[in-house]
mmCIF file of C-alpha atoms in Angstrom:
data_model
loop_
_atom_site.group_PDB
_atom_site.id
_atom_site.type_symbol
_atom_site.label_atom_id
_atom_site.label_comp_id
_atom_site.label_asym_id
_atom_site.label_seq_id
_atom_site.Cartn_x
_atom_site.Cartn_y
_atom_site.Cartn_z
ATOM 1 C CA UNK A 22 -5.240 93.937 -49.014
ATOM 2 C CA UNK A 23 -7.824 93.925 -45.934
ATOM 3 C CA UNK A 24 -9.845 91.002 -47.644
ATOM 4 C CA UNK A 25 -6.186 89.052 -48.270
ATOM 5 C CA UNK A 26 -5.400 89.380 -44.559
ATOM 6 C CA UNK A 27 -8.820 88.239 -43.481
ATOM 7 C CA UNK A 28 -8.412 85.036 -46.046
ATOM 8 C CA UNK A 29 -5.280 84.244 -44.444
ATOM 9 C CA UNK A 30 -6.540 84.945 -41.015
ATOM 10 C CA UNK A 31 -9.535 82.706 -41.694
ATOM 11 C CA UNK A 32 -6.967 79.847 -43.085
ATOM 12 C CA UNK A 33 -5.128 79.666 -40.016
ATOM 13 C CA UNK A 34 -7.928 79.199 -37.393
ATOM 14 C CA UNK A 35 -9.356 76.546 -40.391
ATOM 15 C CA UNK A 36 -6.190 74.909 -40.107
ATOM 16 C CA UNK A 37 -5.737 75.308 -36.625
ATOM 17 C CA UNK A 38 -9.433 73.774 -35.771
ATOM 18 C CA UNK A 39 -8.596 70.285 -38.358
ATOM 19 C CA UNK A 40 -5.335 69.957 -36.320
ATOM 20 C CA UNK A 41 -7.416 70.104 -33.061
ATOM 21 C CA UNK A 42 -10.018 67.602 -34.137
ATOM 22 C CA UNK A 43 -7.130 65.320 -35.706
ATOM 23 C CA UNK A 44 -5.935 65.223 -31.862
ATOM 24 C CA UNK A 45 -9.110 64.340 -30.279
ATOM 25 C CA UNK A 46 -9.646 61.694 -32.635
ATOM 26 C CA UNK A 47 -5.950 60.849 -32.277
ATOM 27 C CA UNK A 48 -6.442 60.701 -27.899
ATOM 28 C CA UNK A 49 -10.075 59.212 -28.510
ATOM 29 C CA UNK A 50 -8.403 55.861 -30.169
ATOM 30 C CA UNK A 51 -5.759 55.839 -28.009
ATOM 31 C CA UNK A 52 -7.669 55.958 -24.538
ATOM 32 C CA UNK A 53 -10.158 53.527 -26.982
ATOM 33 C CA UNK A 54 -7.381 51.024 -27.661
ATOM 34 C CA UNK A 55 -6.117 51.360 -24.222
ATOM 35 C CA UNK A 56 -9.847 50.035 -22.978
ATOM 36 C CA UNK A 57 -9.220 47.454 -25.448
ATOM 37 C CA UNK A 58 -5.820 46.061 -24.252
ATOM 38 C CA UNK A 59 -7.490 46.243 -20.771
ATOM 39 C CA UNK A 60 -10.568 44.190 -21.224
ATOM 40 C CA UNK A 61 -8.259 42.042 -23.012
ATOM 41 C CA UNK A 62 -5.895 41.904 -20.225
ATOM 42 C CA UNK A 63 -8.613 41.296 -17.660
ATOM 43 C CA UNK A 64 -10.628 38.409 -20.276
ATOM 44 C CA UNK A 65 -6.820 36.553 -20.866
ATOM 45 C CA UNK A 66 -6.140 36.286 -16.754
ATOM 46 C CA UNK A 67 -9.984 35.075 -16.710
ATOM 47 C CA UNK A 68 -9.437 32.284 -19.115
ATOM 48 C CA UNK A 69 -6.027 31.189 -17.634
ATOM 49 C CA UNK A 70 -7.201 27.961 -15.697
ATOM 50 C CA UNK A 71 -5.348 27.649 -12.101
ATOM 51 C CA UNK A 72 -2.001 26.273 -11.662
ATOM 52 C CA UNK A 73 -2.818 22.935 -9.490
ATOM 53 C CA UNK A 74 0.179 22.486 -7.523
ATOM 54 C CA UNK A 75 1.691 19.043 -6.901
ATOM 55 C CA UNK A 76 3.528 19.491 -4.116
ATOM 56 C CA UNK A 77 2.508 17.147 -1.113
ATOM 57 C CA UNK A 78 0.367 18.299 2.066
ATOM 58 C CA UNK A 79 2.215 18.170 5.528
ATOM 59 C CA UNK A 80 0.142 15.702 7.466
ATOM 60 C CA UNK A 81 2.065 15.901 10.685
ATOM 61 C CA UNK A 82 5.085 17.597 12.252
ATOM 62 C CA UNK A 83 7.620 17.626 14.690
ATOM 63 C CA UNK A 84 9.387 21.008 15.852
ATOM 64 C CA UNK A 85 12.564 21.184 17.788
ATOM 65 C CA UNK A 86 16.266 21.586 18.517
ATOM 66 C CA UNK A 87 17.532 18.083 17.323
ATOM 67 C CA UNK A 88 21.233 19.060 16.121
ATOM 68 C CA UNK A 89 21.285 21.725 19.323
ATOM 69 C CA UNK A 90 22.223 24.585 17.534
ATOM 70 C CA UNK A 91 20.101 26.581 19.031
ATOM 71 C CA UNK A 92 17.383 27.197 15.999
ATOM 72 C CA UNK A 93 14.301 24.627 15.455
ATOM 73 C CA UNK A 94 14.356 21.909 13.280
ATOM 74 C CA UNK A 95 11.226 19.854 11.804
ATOM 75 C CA UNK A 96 10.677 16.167 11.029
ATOM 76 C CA UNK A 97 7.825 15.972 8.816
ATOM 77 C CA UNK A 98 5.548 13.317 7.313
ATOM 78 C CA UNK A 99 4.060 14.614 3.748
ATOM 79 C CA UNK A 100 1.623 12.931 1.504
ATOM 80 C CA UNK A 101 -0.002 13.295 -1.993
ATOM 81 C CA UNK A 102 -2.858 15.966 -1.596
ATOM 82 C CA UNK A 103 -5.124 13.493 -3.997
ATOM 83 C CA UNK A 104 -4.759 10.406 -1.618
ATOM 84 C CA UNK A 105 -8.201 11.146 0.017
ATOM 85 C CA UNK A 106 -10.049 11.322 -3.367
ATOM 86 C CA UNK A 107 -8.228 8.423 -5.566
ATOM 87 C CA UNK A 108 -9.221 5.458 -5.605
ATOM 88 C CA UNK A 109 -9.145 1.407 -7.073
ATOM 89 C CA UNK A 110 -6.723 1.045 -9.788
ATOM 90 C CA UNK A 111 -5.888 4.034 -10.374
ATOM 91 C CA UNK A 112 -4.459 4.330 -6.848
ATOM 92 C CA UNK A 113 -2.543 1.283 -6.817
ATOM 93 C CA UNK A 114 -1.548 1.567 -10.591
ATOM 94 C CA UNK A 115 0.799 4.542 -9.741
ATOM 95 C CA UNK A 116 1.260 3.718 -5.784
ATOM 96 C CA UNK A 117 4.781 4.834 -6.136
ATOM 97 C CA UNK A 118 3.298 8.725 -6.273
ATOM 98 C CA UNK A 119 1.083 7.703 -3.169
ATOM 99 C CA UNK A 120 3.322 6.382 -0.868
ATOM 100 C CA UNK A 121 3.924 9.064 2.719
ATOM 101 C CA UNK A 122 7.329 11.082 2.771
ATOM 102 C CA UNK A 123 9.213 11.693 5.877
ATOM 103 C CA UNK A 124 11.376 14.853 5.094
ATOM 104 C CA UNK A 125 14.172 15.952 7.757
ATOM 105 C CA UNK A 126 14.400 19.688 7.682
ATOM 106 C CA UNK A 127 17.394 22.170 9.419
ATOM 107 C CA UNK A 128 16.540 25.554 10.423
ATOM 108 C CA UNK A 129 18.570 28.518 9.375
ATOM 109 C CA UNK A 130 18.849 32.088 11.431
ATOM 110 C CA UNK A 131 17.266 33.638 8.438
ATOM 111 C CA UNK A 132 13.996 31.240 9.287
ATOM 112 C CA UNK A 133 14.124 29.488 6.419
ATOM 113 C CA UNK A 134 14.616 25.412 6.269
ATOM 114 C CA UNK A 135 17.362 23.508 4.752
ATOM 115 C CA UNK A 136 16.004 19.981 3.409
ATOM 116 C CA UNK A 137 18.835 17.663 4.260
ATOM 117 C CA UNK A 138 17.010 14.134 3.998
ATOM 118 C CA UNK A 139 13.396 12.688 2.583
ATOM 119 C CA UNK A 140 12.984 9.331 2.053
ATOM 120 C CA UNK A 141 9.268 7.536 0.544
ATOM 121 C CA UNK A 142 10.294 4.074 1.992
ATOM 122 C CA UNK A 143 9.274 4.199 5.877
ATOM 123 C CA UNK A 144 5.440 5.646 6.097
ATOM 124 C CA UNK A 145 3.037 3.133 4.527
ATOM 125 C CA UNK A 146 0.482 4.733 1.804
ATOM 126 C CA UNK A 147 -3.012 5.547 2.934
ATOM 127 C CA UNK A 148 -4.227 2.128 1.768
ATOM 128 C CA UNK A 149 -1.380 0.248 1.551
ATOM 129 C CA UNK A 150 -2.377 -1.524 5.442
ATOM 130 C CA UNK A 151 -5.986 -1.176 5.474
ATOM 131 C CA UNK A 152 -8.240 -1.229 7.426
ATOM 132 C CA UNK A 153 -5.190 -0.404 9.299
ATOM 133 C CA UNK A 154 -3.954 3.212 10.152
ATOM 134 C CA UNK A 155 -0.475 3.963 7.803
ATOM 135 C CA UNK A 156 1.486 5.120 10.616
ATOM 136 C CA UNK A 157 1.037 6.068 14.756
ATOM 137 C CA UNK A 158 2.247 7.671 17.608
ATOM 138 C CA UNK A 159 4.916 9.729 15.521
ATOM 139 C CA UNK A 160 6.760 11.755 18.456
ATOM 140 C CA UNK A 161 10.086 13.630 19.992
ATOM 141 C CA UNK A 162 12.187 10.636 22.471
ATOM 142 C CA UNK A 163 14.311 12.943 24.567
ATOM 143 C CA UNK A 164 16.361 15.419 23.297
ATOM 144 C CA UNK A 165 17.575 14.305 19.715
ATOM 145 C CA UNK A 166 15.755 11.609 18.759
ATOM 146 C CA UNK A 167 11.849 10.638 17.563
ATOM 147 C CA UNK A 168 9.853 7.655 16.930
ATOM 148 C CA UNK A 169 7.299 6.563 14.541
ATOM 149 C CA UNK A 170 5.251 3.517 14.529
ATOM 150 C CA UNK A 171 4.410 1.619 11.243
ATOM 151 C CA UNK A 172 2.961 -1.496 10.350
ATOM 152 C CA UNK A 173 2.997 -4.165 7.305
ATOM 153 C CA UNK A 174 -0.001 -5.726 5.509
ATOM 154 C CA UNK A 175 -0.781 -9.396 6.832
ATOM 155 C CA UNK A 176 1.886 -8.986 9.960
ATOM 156 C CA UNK A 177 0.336 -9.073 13.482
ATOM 157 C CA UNK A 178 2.894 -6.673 15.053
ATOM 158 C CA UNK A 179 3.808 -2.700 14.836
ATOM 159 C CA UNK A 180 7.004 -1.608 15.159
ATOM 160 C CA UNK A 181 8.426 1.527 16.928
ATOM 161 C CA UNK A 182 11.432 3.075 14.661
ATOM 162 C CA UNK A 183 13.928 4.909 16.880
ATOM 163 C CA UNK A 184 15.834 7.395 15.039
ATOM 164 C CA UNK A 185 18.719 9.320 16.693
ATOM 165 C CA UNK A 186 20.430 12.683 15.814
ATOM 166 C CA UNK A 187 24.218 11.594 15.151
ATOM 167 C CA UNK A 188 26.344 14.409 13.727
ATOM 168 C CA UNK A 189 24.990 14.761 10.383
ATOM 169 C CA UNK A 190 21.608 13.033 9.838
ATOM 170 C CA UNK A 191 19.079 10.955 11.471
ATOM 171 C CA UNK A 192 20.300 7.654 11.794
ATOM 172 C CA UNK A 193 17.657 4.425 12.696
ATOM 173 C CA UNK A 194 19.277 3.057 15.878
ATOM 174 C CA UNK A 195 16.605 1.007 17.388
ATOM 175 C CA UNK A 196 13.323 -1.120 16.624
ATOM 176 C CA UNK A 197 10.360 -1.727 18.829
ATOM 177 C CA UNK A 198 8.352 -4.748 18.760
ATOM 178 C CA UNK A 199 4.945 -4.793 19.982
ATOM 179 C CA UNK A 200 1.229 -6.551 19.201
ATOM 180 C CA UNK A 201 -1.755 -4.886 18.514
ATOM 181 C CA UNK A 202 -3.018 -5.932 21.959
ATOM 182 C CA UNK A 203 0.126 -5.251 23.904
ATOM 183 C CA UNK A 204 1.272 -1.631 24.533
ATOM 184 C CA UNK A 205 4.674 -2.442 25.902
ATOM 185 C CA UNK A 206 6.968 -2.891 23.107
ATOM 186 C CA UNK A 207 10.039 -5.150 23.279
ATOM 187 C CA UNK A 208 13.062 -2.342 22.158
ATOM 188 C CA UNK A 209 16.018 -4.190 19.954
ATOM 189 C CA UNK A 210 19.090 -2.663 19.290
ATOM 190 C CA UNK A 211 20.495 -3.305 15.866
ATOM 191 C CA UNK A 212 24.032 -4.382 14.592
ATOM 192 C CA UNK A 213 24.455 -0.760 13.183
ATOM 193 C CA UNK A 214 22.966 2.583 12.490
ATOM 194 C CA UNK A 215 21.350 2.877 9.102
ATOM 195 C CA UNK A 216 20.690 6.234 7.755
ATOM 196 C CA UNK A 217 17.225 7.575 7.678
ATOM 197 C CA UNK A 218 17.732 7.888 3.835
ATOM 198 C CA UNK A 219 18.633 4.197 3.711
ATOM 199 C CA UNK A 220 15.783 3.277 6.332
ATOM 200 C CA UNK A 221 12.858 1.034 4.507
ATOM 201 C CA UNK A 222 9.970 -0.563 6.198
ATOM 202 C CA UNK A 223 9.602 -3.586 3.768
ATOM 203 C CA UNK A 224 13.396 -4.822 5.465
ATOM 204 C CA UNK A 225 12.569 -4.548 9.319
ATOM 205 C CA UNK A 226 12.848 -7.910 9.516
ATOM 206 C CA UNK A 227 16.504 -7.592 8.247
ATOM 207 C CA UNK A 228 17.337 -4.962 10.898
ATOM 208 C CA UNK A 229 16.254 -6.632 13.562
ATOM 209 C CA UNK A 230 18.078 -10.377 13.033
ATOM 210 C CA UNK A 231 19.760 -11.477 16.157
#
C-alpha cells in the first residue's frame, strides 16, 4: 500500500512537470510568433513606398477681412509642386496640370477655411510667358478688393486685374493697362462685373472693349 501511494504520488508530480513544460513551450511560441508578427510589421511599413501627394504648393498669399465679418480670409495663388523640375514636352504636353490656381478662401470661427472659388484661367504657367515672370505685384487695394498683374506671350503690355468683394464672391471690376517701361497704368472700367470664376486672361481684350 506504501509503494502504491508513492507510484501515484510520483505520477502526479510526472504529470504535473509535462504540463509545465507543455506551457513554456506553449508561451515560448507565442512570445516567438509575436516577434515574428513584429518584425513583420516593422519590414511591411519599411517596404511601403511614400504616398507623394499631388496637391499644389501655395506660392503666395493674401490674408484679410475681405467680406468684413470679422474673421480673416485668404486669396491664394497655388501651383503644381513639379513645375520647377519638368521640363520640354513633357511640360507643355499636359500644360493643363501646370497652369497657377488662384483659390478664394472664407474663414470660419472654428479656424478652418471654406473654399468658395478657384479658377486655373487667370495666373499664367511658369513657362507659359517666358523669359517673362507668370504673374506680379499680387496685393490687398483698400479694404475689399486685390490686384494681380499678368501678362500674355508676344503682347507688349501687363495688365492690373482689379477684383472687388461684392456680396458673395470676388467679382473682376476693373483692368489696368500699362507697358513694361511705364509704371503708371491706365485703369478701365468694364461694361460689367465678371465673376472671378468666370475671369480668364486669354479674353482681356474682350473685357476691356470700349
Amino acid at each position: 500500500m506504501y509503494s502504491n501511494t508513492i507510484l501515484y504520488i510520483t505520477s502526479i508530480i510526472l504529470f504535473l512537470s509535462c504540463k509545465e513544460k507543455k506551457q513554456e513551450v506553449s508561451q515560448f511560441g507565442e512570445t516567438k510568433s509575436n516577434t515574428s508578427a513584429t518584425k513583420n510589421n516593422v519590414q511591411s511599413q519599411k517596404d511601403t513606398p511614400k504616398v507623394v501627394t499631388s496637391s499644389e504648393v501655395v506660392l503666395d498669399s493674401l490674408v484679410f477681412d475681405f467680406n468684413n465679418d470679422q474673421i480673416k480670409d485668404k486669396v491664394l495663388i497655388r501651383a503644381n509642386p513639379k513645375e520647377q523640375e519638368t521640363m520640354g514636352d513633357e511640360y507643355f504636353n499636359n500644360i493643363d496640370s501646370y497652369y497657377r490656381t488662384l483659390d478664394i478662401l472664407v474663414g470660419k470661427n472654428n479656424g478652418k477655411y471654406t473654399q468658395i472659388s478657384s479658377n486655373k484661367n487667370i495666373i499664367p504657367c511658369l513657362r507659359c510667358n517666358e523669359p517673362m515672370e507668370a504673374y506680379s505685384d499680387f496685393k490687398r487695394i483698400g479694404k475689399n478688393s486685390f490686384s494681380v498683374d499678368v501678362i500674355q506671350k508676344a503682347e507688349s503690355s501687363i495688365y492690373q486685374l482689379i477684383f472687388e468683394w461684392k456680396k458673395d464672391n470676388f467679382y473682376l471690376a476693373k483692368i489696368g493697362v500699362k507697358s513694361f517701361y511705364d509704371e503708371n497704368a491706365k485703369i478701365i472700367k468694364l461694361k460689367r462685373s465678371i465673376n472671378i470664376n468666370e475671369a480668364m486672361t486669354k479674353n482681356i481684350s474682350d473685357y476691356i472693349k470700349q
